[in-house]
Amino acid sequence: MPTCLAQLDFTTVATGVLFYALAAVVALSAVGVVVSTNIVRTAACLLFALVGVAGLYVLLSAEFLAAVQVVVYVGGTLILIIFGVMLTSKSAALTTGARRGEVAVACIIGAVMLACLTLILLRTTFTSDPMDPAAPYPVVALGTALLGNYLIPFELISVVLLVVMIGAAYLAKARRGDR
Amino acid sequence: MVSGVMSETAQHIPGLFARVIYDATGLAPSPWASWAMGFVVVAMIFLPAIGLFAVMAIWVERKVAGHIQSRLGPNRVGPIGLLQSIADGIKLITKEDLTPDGADRLLFKLAPYIAFAPAFAAFLALPFGPDLCFEPNLAVGVFWVLAILGLEVMGVILGGWASNNKWATFGAMREACQVVSYEVPLGLSIIVAVAVAGTLNMVTLGHLQGGGLHTWVIFRNPFVMLSFVVYFIASLASNKRAPFDLPESDSELVAGYHTEYSGLRFSMFYFAEYAAMLVVACIQTALFLGAWHDPFGLIGYYYEQFTRTNNTAGLVALNFLAAGIFVGKALALVFVQMWVRWTLPRPRIDQVLYACIKVLLPLSFVLLVGSCVWQLVVPEVTGVPWQTYNPFSPAAWRGAGGTMVTQVLLALVGVGCVGAIVAWVGYAFVTGRNLKQRLTDPSPIPERV
């Protein structure tokens, strides 16, 4: 094996390359979401951005979070596309153009967000603890927490979601009855 | 809790290959070499294997379809039509790659790859043998494969929408409806098995089932046995296979979501379908059917022995045998998928939604709760067979007699079911007329006078 390769730390190089590749995918698709005027294309770009973020989670050894990200957001973009196709007619309305005022407002909000995030990034001192190999795997800890220590809040949130679902079903049904 | 049983010994990238190569060459284990080996494994083993499987499965599917419907199936190209798929492949490659006018060109061209890549990526977490898993330390293996397979849907929907064709769009919308309905029962039926085994890692799941037929997850309690059936039905829906092939339904929608596709891009959708068939069958094998283990627990026993005595040659042989068993079980399930496809008629889309949401969903909830209650009430043996207890010694089951009786009884029921089917098919095979002629001769079978 060439010495130059042996000297490079494998993990640093591999994670570096993968990080920048994934970050590029996420950034480009995020730009695509903003720029594209076609609603289905926007959803497709959003999908790539979210899957790229899942890849970043994998790089951080958070496979569970990555899998959840994929499962939840693929479903989410799916629904978005269905609405995009079903609630708008095929011909004209599928393209969503923004007016000049909206663009200006969006730019201002974006700039403020960017400034805030940059400030936070610059002013925070990040500490990172290496993972303890003896500790139970995060999924086990997560499961114990959700169904043990935090059972009541977890179930309460589920009840709130159930209420939302019932409400949505009721509204949809009432509307259909009027017709 | 048994998670991480094997994770200390399991190596990154097919550990066995790495061990053999390091032993033979005397090189020190290097992450670069392992990384390169990962690429070699993906490019030289997984890709050709999936391609070959798809090509052969398409031929088998047509043969099965033919024989189930009293036809012959392909029989002109090569012996008993074996080369038919190759001929089709040549035709597809030489076909013009059309993009319809008014289609969303970018999404149209991208969609087949979005459909194919996830089915391919899912193979990385599948345990083909105790040391033949690409990523054995993936603690959330089952969940990961499920998430990855869900991405395939996006390829179908984007492809259908981008075609600028109303049949394709209808197909895509039906696929979306179907996803919303089958995903929850699919996930819940998997959770039943995972809750019984107590781990999401697919390699650990395999090791837990190594003590013979009665330790397979499917026979742990009656609820798991039923959730095996729920999983199978939901997996048919997830593969868009008949009777749930609504997105394609060629009698109403021309060809559904891939109406406008031709040539290589069309075949990508086909490859995706067959790869996904194999993946869901492999998940079912790993979760329920004892993964790579034989019914007598021999592989589990010898794996434990060889690991203790550090017998590399024995481990290599054992792993290849295990891979054969694993793939064999998965292929048997794929055959059942084909059998169902050519036997059952297609329901309407509202009937599919009804079946998934109003029947399978409540049923899988009942199964999950039932299985959990069962585990609370009936004490069970925890640990890895052969490593922590001897699955065939009654002493090891002391205090868990109820579990042992249930598992052995359920295993007998399972053997009875499979035996009945095999006997039935065997009877038809023996008494059917002119079998050889049916397979080879294209001329009509003469009536027996």
XYZ file of C-alpha atoms in Angstrom:
628
model
C 0.000 0.000 0.000
C 1.338 3.459 -0.873
C 2.598 5.268 2.192
C 0.705 8.461 1.421
C -2.573 6.550 1.632
C -1.579 4.829 4.831
C -0.738 8.128 6.446
C -4.134 9.625 5.776
C -6.646 8.914 8.472
C -9.346 6.901 6.752
C -12.279 8.085 8.830
C -11.435 11.772 8.414
C -11.062 11.523 4.650
C -14.137 9.357 4.088
C -16.432 11.402 6.309
C -15.044 14.626 4.815
C -15.712 13.557 1.239
C -19.152 12.195 2.094
C -20.064 15.266 4.119
C -19.276 17.693 1.309
C -21.009 15.506 -1.281
C -24.160 15.271 0.833
C -24.020 18.942 1.767
C -23.814 19.834 -1.916
C -26.871 17.678 -2.651
C -28.808 19.271 0.194
C -27.825 22.834 -0.735
C -28.508 22.417 -4.458
C -31.896 20.790 -3.875
C -32.806 23.460 -1.354
C -32.057 26.104 -3.992
C -34.149 24.026 -6.390
C -37.096 24.114 -3.985
C -36.967 27.924 -3.949
C -36.279 28.514 -7.630
C -38.568 25.926 -9.228
C -42.024 27.180 -10.161
C -43.484 23.746 -10.825
C -45.075 22.304 -7.701
C -44.182 18.666 -8.359
C -40.590 19.560 -9.159
C -40.467 21.551 -5.948
C -41.645 18.480 -4.068
C -39.027 16.323 -5.805
C -36.277 18.792 -4.857
C -37.569 18.826 -1.292
C -37.342 15.043 -1.269
C -33.685 15.132 -2.307
C -32.909 17.792 0.300
C -34.544 15.773 3.076
C -32.908 12.492 2.026
C -29.568 14.312 1.918
C -30.118 15.467 5.484
C -30.833 11.829 6.374
C -27.431 11.000 4.882
C -25.833 13.625 7.125
C -27.494 11.963 10.111
C -25.932 8.648 9.070
C -22.528 10.352 9.025
C -23.194 11.391 12.626
C -23.927 7.721 13.522
C -27.598 8.504 14.074
C -29.030 5.778 11.823
C -32.317 5.676 13.683
C -32.893 9.396 13.156
C -31.927 8.973 9.493
C -34.441 6.176 8.989
C -37.155 8.199 10.746
C -36.301 11.196 8.558
C -36.691 9.128 5.388
C -39.905 7.414 6.507
C -41.602 10.598 7.715
C -40.560 12.981 4.973
C -40.997 10.638 2.040
C -44.573 10.255 3.216
C -44.782 14.024 3.633
C -43.572 14.882 0.140
C -45.844 12.175 -1.210
C -48.878 13.915 0.258
C -47.553 17.230 -1.058
C -47.390 15.830 -4.582
C -50.871 14.371 -4.307
C -52.216 17.754 -3.280
C -50.156 19.421 -5.966
C -51.614 17.235 -8.666
C -55.133 16.809 -7.347
C -55.943 20.276 -6.090
C -54.563 22.117 -9.081
C -55.512 21.580 -12.677
C -52.974 20.017 -14.968
C -52.596 22.967 -17.323
C -51.773 26.301 -15.750
C -52.078 26.358 -11.993
C -49.354 23.766 -11.415
C -46.809 26.513 -11.827
C -46.650 28.749 -8.819
C -45.054 32.086 -9.564
C -44.259 34.564 -6.813
C -45.079 38.262 -7.063
C -42.386 40.873 -6.633
C -43.542 41.916 -3.173
C -43.509 38.311 -1.995
C -40.005 37.826 -3.321
C -38.835 40.910 -1.443
C -40.434 39.774 1.830
C -38.986 36.288 1.416
C -35.533 37.726 0.735
C -35.684 39.876 3.869
C -36.796 36.951 6.047
C -34.121 34.731 4.516
C -31.405 37.321 5.110
C -32.447 37.776 8.750
C -32.451 34.000 9.273
C -29.036 33.658 7.659
C -27.617 36.462 9.807
C -29.032 34.939 13.002
C -27.722 31.463 12.187
C -24.279 32.803 11.307
C -24.166 34.780 14.542
C -25.178 31.724 16.571
C -22.604 29.564 14.801
C -19.834 32.083 15.441
C -20.654 32.757 19.070
C -21.345 29.215 20.294
C -18.549 27.033 21.577
C -19.418 23.498 20.609
C -18.440 20.619 22.824
C -18.571 17.096 21.513
C -18.399 14.002 23.639
C -17.165 10.801 22.028
C -19.753 8.034 22.137
C -19.413 5.681 25.059
C -19.177 2.192 23.537
C -20.404 0.590 26.749
C -23.601 2.669 26.860
C -26.767 1.007 25.527
C -27.427 1.790 21.908
C -29.392 5.061 21.516
C -32.411 3.218 20.075
C -32.696 1.131 23.228
C -32.381 4.239 25.385
C -34.944 6.035 23.224
C -37.432 3.202 23.491
C -37.010 2.988 27.249
C -37.484 6.740 27.566
C -40.584 6.915 25.356
C -42.367 3.951 26.912
C -40.940 4.435 30.426
C -40.008 7.787 31.882
C -41.919 9.894 29.363
C -44.894 7.605 28.765
C -47.577 10.144 29.775
C -46.333 13.053 27.594
C -45.808 10.619 24.706
C -49.362 9.312 24.952
C -50.783 12.827 25.391
C -49.146 13.935 22.136
C -50.700 10.898 20.427
C -54.112 11.921 21.741
C -53.641 15.446 20.366
C -52.756 13.968 16.971
C -55.830 11.754 17.130
C -58.001 14.807 17.822
C -56.506 16.536 14.791
C -57.211 13.502 12.620
C -60.808 13.212 13.782
C -61.279 16.940 13.218
C -59.920 16.726 9.687
C -62.138 13.751 8.880
C -65.177 15.610 10.296
C -64.466 18.750 8.260
C -63.981 16.765 5.061
C -67.234 14.879 5.652
C -69.259 18.014 6.500
C -68.071 19.692 3.330
C -69.057 16.759 1.209
C -72.508 16.718 2.809
C -73.171 20.343 1.752
C -72.736 19.588 -1.894
C -32.341 -7.549 25.924
C -30.018 -9.217 23.485
C -29.040 -6.385 21.175
C -25.413 -6.262 20.226
C -24.818 -9.959 20.883
C -22.566 -10.358 17.907
C -21.572 -6.804 17.277
C -18.170 -7.074 18.968
C -17.061 -9.891 16.704
C -18.787 -8.803 13.495
C -16.559 -6.802 11.185
C -17.420 -3.977 8.867
C -17.985 -4.966 5.194
C -18.436 -8.712 4.647
C -16.283 -9.689 7.566
C -15.645 -13.176 6.313
C -14.059 -12.104 3.011
C -11.938 -9.601 4.867
C -10.783 -12.225 7.363
C -9.938 -14.728 4.622
C -7.953 -12.176 2.628
C -6.090 -10.850 5.660
C -5.255 -14.390 6.766
C -4.033 -15.381 3.306
C -1.925 -12.314 2.585
C -0.741 -11.559 6.087
C -1.658 -7.874 5.655
C -2.720 -5.862 8.638
C -6.448 -5.028 8.515
C -6.821 -1.609 6.947
C -9.960 0.515 6.685
C -8.984 1.508 3.140
C -8.849 -2.112 2.045
C -12.179 -2.864 3.701
C -13.686 0.172 2.057
C -12.402 -0.872 -1.372
C -13.694 -4.367 -0.739
C -17.115 -2.887 -0.054
C -17.151 -1.406 -3.538
C -15.957 -4.677 -5.031
C -18.697 -6.593 -3.239
C -21.376 -4.179 -4.415
C -20.148 -3.987 -7.990
C -19.093 -7.600 -8.532
C -21.608 -9.514 -6.410
C -24.776 -7.564 -5.632
C -25.325 -5.855 -8.988
C -24.795 -8.934 -11.226
C -26.686 -11.124 -8.770
C -29.705 -8.827 -8.783
C -29.546 -8.513 -12.559
C -29.340 -12.269 -13.002
C -32.137 -12.801 -10.494
C -34.393 -10.340 -12.315
C -33.685 -11.917 -15.697
C -34.319 -15.439 -14.422
C -37.325 -14.404 -12.334
C -39.018 -12.854 -15.353
C -38.610 -16.131 -17.230
C -39.826 -18.147 -14.226
C -42.762 -15.783 -13.787
C -43.847 -16.297 -17.379
C -43.385 -20.048 -17.098
C -45.370 -20.137 -13.833
C -48.065 -17.963 -15.364
C -48.251 -20.233 -18.375
C -48.584 -23.425 -16.397
C -51.068 -21.989 -13.912
C -53.255 -20.831 -16.791
C -52.833 -24.010 -18.899
C -50.505 -22.346 -21.359
C -46.903 -23.121 -22.200
C -45.082 -19.911 -21.462
C -41.925 -18.986 -23.391
C -40.436 -22.073 -25.073
C -38.847 -20.975 -28.339
C -35.611 -19.228 -27.381
C -33.125 -21.692 -25.959
C -33.943 -24.919 -24.117
C -37.429 -24.642 -22.525
C -37.320 -20.927 -23.329
C -34.487 -20.186 -20.901
C -32.963 -17.474 -23.057
C -36.239 -15.611 -23.584
C -35.343 -12.871 -21.109
C -31.937 -12.366 -22.752
C -33.685 -11.905 -26.083
C -36.101 -9.443 -24.464
C -33.151 -7.630 -22.945
C -31.481 -7.228 -26.333
C -34.748 -5.910 -27.727
C -35.107 -3.412 -24.882
C -31.524 -2.169 -25.193
C -31.846 -1.556 -28.919
C -35.189 0.217 -28.601
C -35.375 3.979 -28.971
C -35.413 5.835 -25.661
C -38.520 7.953 -26.139
C -39.507 10.966 -24.091
C -43.090 12.053 -24.739
C -43.842 15.563 -25.922
C -44.820 17.808 -23.023
C -43.280 15.509 -20.410
C -41.253 16.892 -17.554
C -37.996 15.747 -19.153
C -35.780 15.855 -16.076
C -38.149 13.985 -13.752
C -39.130 11.570 -16.524
C -35.503 10.559 -17.024
C -34.689 10.493 -13.323
C -37.697 8.457 -12.123
C -36.512 4.941 -13.150
C -33.306 5.413 -11.169
C -35.186 6.667 -8.111
C -37.298 3.524 -8.377
C -34.371 1.134 -8.777
C -31.715 2.504 -6.421
C -33.619 1.939 -3.129
C -34.393 -1.712 -3.888
C -30.684 -2.152 -4.550
C -29.582 -0.233 -1.455
C -31.793 -2.374 0.765
C -29.518 -5.368 0.078
C -26.792 -3.747 2.160
C -28.580 -4.552 5.417
C -29.746 -8.070 4.561
C -28.045 -10.924 6.435
C -27.225 -13.659 3.910
C -25.238 -15.575 6.497
C -23.799 -15.070 9.962
C -20.811 -13.211 8.484
C -22.274 -12.340 5.095
C -24.024 -9.095 5.862
C -22.698 -5.954 4.243
C -23.322 -3.818 7.319
C -23.719 -6.153 10.309
C -23.494 -3.412 12.928
C -26.521 -1.511 11.659
C -28.507 -1.484 14.881
C -31.707 -0.365 13.168
C -31.402 -2.756 10.205
C -35.067 -3.696 9.829
C -36.279 -0.123 10.125
C -33.562 1.046 7.738
C -34.582 -1.412 5.012
C -38.211 -0.398 5.443
C -37.341 3.297 5.113
C -35.184 2.705 2.043
C -37.870 0.626 0.326
C -40.366 3.431 0.907
C -38.297 5.654 -1.373
C -39.059 3.424 -4.351
C -42.617 4.738 -4.352
C -41.356 8.202 -5.221
C -39.825 6.920 -8.457
C -43.145 5.399 -9.495
C -45.151 8.505 -8.646
C -42.736 10.991 -10.206
C -42.422 8.827 -13.311
C -46.182 8.531 -13.662
C -46.734 12.234 -13.192
C -43.857 13.361 -15.409
C -45.107 11.296 -18.361
C -47.781 13.888 -19.217
C -50.237 11.072 -19.813
C -53.507 10.712 -17.990
C -53.226 6.929 -17.630
C -49.769 7.301 -16.133
C -50.994 10.014 -13.770
C -53.918 7.830 -12.687
C -51.448 5.004 -12.037
C -49.250 7.307 -9.955
C -52.220 8.558 -7.923
C -53.379 5.007 -7.276
C -49.890 4.120 -6.117
C -50.022 7.060 -3.701
C -53.401 5.899 -2.326
C -52.111 2.368 -1.999
C -48.984 3.478 -0.129
C -51.010 5.359 2.439
C -53.101 2.255 3.067
C -50.550 -0.580 3.148
C -47.642 1.133 4.899
C -49.101 1.032 8.398
C -50.108 -2.677 8.446
C -46.720 -3.527 6.890
C -44.836 -1.680 9.616
C -47.031 -3.041 12.403
C -46.659 -6.647 11.281
C -42.887 -6.159 11.303
C -43.070 -4.634 14.780
C -44.810 -7.775 16.064
C -41.821 -9.890 15.030
C -39.323 -7.295 16.262
C -41.073 -7.052 19.632
C -40.837 -10.816 20.044
C -37.160 -10.945 19.072
C -36.211 -7.783 20.956
C -33.791 -6.395 18.388
C -33.802 -4.436 15.135
C -30.396 -5.685 14.015
C -30.917 -8.225 11.240
C -27.799 -10.269 12.027
C -28.757 -10.554 15.689
C -32.276 -11.480 14.597
C -30.765 -14.322 12.611
C -28.618 -15.579 15.479
C -31.653 -15.614 17.786
C -33.416 -18.134 15.542
C -30.570 -20.646 15.341
C -31.939 -23.374 17.593
C -34.057 -25.336 15.170
C -37.553 -24.913 13.785
C -39.205 -24.193 17.144
C -37.003 -21.155 17.802
C -37.908 -19.399 14.540
C -39.720 -16.158 15.278
C -42.829 -17.189 13.339
C -43.428 -20.057 15.789
C -42.847 -18.022 18.965
C -46.570 -17.417 19.487
C -49.822 -17.610 17.461
C -49.979 -13.835 16.942
C -46.621 -13.769 15.179
C -47.814 -16.548 12.920
C -50.796 -14.441 11.842
C -48.688 -11.331 11.424
C -46.558 -13.364 8.997
C -49.652 -13.561 6.788
C -50.418 -9.848 7.276
C -46.845 -8.995 6.291
C -47.087 -11.144 3.181
C -50.301 -9.450 2.010
C -48.968 -5.974 2.740
C -45.702 -6.778 0.988
C -47.623 -7.801 -2.139
C -49.252 -4.364 -2.045
C -45.903 -2.666 -1.531
C -44.490 -4.412 -4.583
C -47.467 -3.447 -6.731
C -47.928 -7.148 -7.432
C -51.280 -8.620 -8.365
C -53.816 -8.713 -6.781
C -52.617 -5.230 -5.765
C -51.190 -4.085 -9.103
C -53.568 -1.124 -9.295
C -50.850 1.388 -10.293
C -50.170 -0.749 -13.350
C -53.563 -2.389 -13.977
C -53.000 -3.048 -17.666
C -56.655 -3.790 -18.393
C -57.749 -0.235 -17.522
C -54.713 2.045 -17.566
C -52.768 0.660 -20.577
C -49.676 0.084 -18.423
C -50.266 2.555 -15.615
C -47.326 4.564 -14.399
C -44.884 3.244 -17.004
C -47.168 3.647 -20.023
C -44.834 6.125 -21.702
C -41.571 4.378 -20.894
C -39.678 2.325 -23.419
C -36.338 0.637 -23.800
C -33.864 0.619 -20.969
C -35.821 2.962 -18.715
C -38.835 0.671 -18.911
C -36.646 -2.270 -17.962
C -35.340 -0.313 -14.960
C -38.874 -0.327 -13.565
C -39.015 -4.082 -14.138
C -35.674 -4.628 -12.419
C -36.897 -2.498 -9.520
C -40.028 -4.627 -9.185
C -38.159 -7.921 -9.113
C -35.411 -6.619 -6.831
C -38.089 -5.362 -4.440
C -39.824 -8.767 -4.581
C -36.587 -10.398 -3.490
C -35.965 -7.782 -0.798
C -39.373 -8.164 0.857
C -39.021 -11.946 0.687
C -35.563 -11.660 2.289
C -36.937 -9.434 5.064
C -39.682 -11.969 5.668
C -37.124 -14.772 5.805
C -34.868 -12.870 8.195
C -37.700 -11.725 10.441
C -39.943 -14.761 10.590
C -38.487 -17.805 8.868
C -35.277 -18.342 10.794
C -33.021 -16.320 8.465
C -30.114 -18.525 7.311
C -30.811 -21.415 9.690
C -31.885 -24.916 8.789
C -34.884 -26.458 10.612
C -32.634 -28.621 12.821
C -30.439 -25.882 14.256
C -27.286 -27.462 12.795
C -25.944 -24.233 11.320
C -26.359 -22.409 14.603
C -24.630 -25.259 16.438
C -21.654 -25.517 14.097
C -21.301 -21.747 13.822
C -20.922 -21.582 17.579
C -18.380 -24.458 17.498
C -16.324 -23.028 14.636
C -16.271 -19.565 16.169
C -14.990 -21.012 19.440
C -12.258 -23.064 17.746
C -11.498 -20.280 15.227
C -11.965 -22.637 12.280
C -11.893 -20.242 9.299
C -12.325 -22.900 6.595
C -15.342 -24.305 8.421
C -16.811 -20.824 8.822
C -16.414 -20.077 5.110
C -18.169 -23.301 4.139
C -20.866 -22.723 6.742
C -21.473 -19.182 5.541
C -21.935 -20.239 1.951
C -24.298 -22.997 3.020
C -26.159 -20.446 5.132
C -26.389 -18.032 2.190
C -27.803 -20.853 0.076
C -30.452 -21.621 2.675
C -31.345 -17.948 3.126
C -31.690 -17.297 -0.595
C -33.552 -20.591 -1.022
C -36.182 -19.593 1.523
C -36.510 -16.150 -0.041
C -36.899 -17.670 -3.516
C -39.626 -19.968 -2.232
C -41.478 -16.871 -0.987
C -40.932 -15.168 -4.347
C -42.481 -18.228 -5.986
C -45.531 -17.871 -3.725
C -45.772 -14.207 -4.766
C -45.883 -15.309 -8.421
C -48.356 -18.069 -7.648
C -50.701 -15.571 -5.962
C -50.325 -13.115 -8.834
C -51.507 -15.588 -11.439
C -54.263 -17.055 -9.299
C -56.171 -14.095 -7.883
C -58.120 -11.418 -9.779
C -57.447 -7.742 -9.186
C -59.804 -5.863 -6.829
C -60.887 -2.247 -7.390
C -58.835 0.496 -5.742
C -61.503 1.170 -3.097
C -61.500 -2.541 -2.253
C -57.730 -2.432 -1.832
C -58.045 0.548 0.518
C -60.830 -1.247 2.403
C -58.768 -4.402 2.767
C -55.679 -2.564 3.975
C -57.208 0.085 6.237
C -60.341 -1.561 7.587
C -59.221 -5.180 7.763
C -55.447 -5.472 7.939
C -54.866 -2.381 10.082
C -57.171 -3.326 13.009
C -56.006 -6.925 12.702
C -52.367 -5.930 13.001
C -53.164 -3.761 16.049
C -54.838 -6.762 17.682
C -51.848 -8.921 16.801
C -49.370 -6.431 18.267
C -51.268 -6.102 21.540
C -51.932 -9.834 21.672
C -48.309 -10.700 21.085
C -47.139 -8.270 23.786
C -49.669 -9.635 26.295
C -48.601 -13.171 25.423
C -44.998 -12.280 26.187
C -46.059 -10.826 29.534
C -48.079 -13.889 30.506
C -46.027 -16.799 29.159
C -42.419 -16.797 30.427
C -39.910 -17.345 27.654
C -36.296 -18.316 27.252
C -34.088 -15.347 26.470
C -30.698 -15.548 24.866
C -29.027 -16.914 21.780
C -29.545 -20.634 21.101
C -26.355 -22.730 21.501
C -24.507 -19.761 23.000
C -26.536 -19.225 26.143
C -28.829 -22.254 26.153
C -29.246 -25.591 24.450
C -32.534 -25.404 22.491
C -32.995 -29.186 22.454
C -32.413 -29.830 26.151
C -35.555 -29.709 28.328
C -33.410 -28.456 31.213
C -32.770 -25.195 29.369
C -36.522 -24.637 29.074
C -37.232 -25.142 32.755
C -39.565 -22.379 33.901
C -40.563 -21.733 30.298
C -42.401 -24.966 29.614
C -45.454 -23.161 28.221
C -43.294 -21.441 25.629
C -41.623 -24.672 24.625
C -44.927 -26.504 24.196
C -46.386 -23.603 22.168
C -43.351 -23.299 19.974
C -43.135 -26.998 19.237
C -46.893 -27.178 18.551
C -46.816 -24.156 16.256
C -43.768 -25.546 14.483
C -45.689 -28.757 13.877
C -48.610 -26.726 12.510
C -46.193 -24.924 10.191
C -44.620 -28.177 9.027
C -48.116 -29.553 8.458
C -49.129 -26.560 6.302
C -46.004 -26.704 4.158
C -46.241 -30.484 3.941
C -49.863 -30.320 2.796
C -49.007 -27.826 0.064
C -45.997 -29.852 -1.078
C -48.054 -33.047 -1.091
C -50.812 -31.359 -3.050
C -48.432 -29.956 -5.658
C -46.572 -33.260 -5.775
C -49.811 -35.133 -6.382
C -50.664 -32.801 -9.262
C -47.122 -33.193 -10.572
C -47.273 -36.981 -10.543
C -50.773 -37.367 -11.953
C -50.572 -34.496 -14.461
C -50.283 -35.624 -18.031
C -47.408 -35.187 -20.392
C -45.344 -32.997 -18.147
C -42.254 -33.113 -20.308
C -44.277 -32.345 -23.394
C -45.887 -29.376 -21.652
C -42.468 -27.963 -20.850
C -40.851 -28.383 -24.254
C -43.250 -29.004 -27.110
C -45.093 -25.978 -28.492
C -47.689 -28.103 -30.259
C -51.087 -28.561 -28.551
C -51.373 -31.397 -26.044
C -53.444 -34.226 -27.509
C -56.591 -35.131 -25.673
C -56.445 -38.448 -23.892
C -58.989 -40.826 -25.369
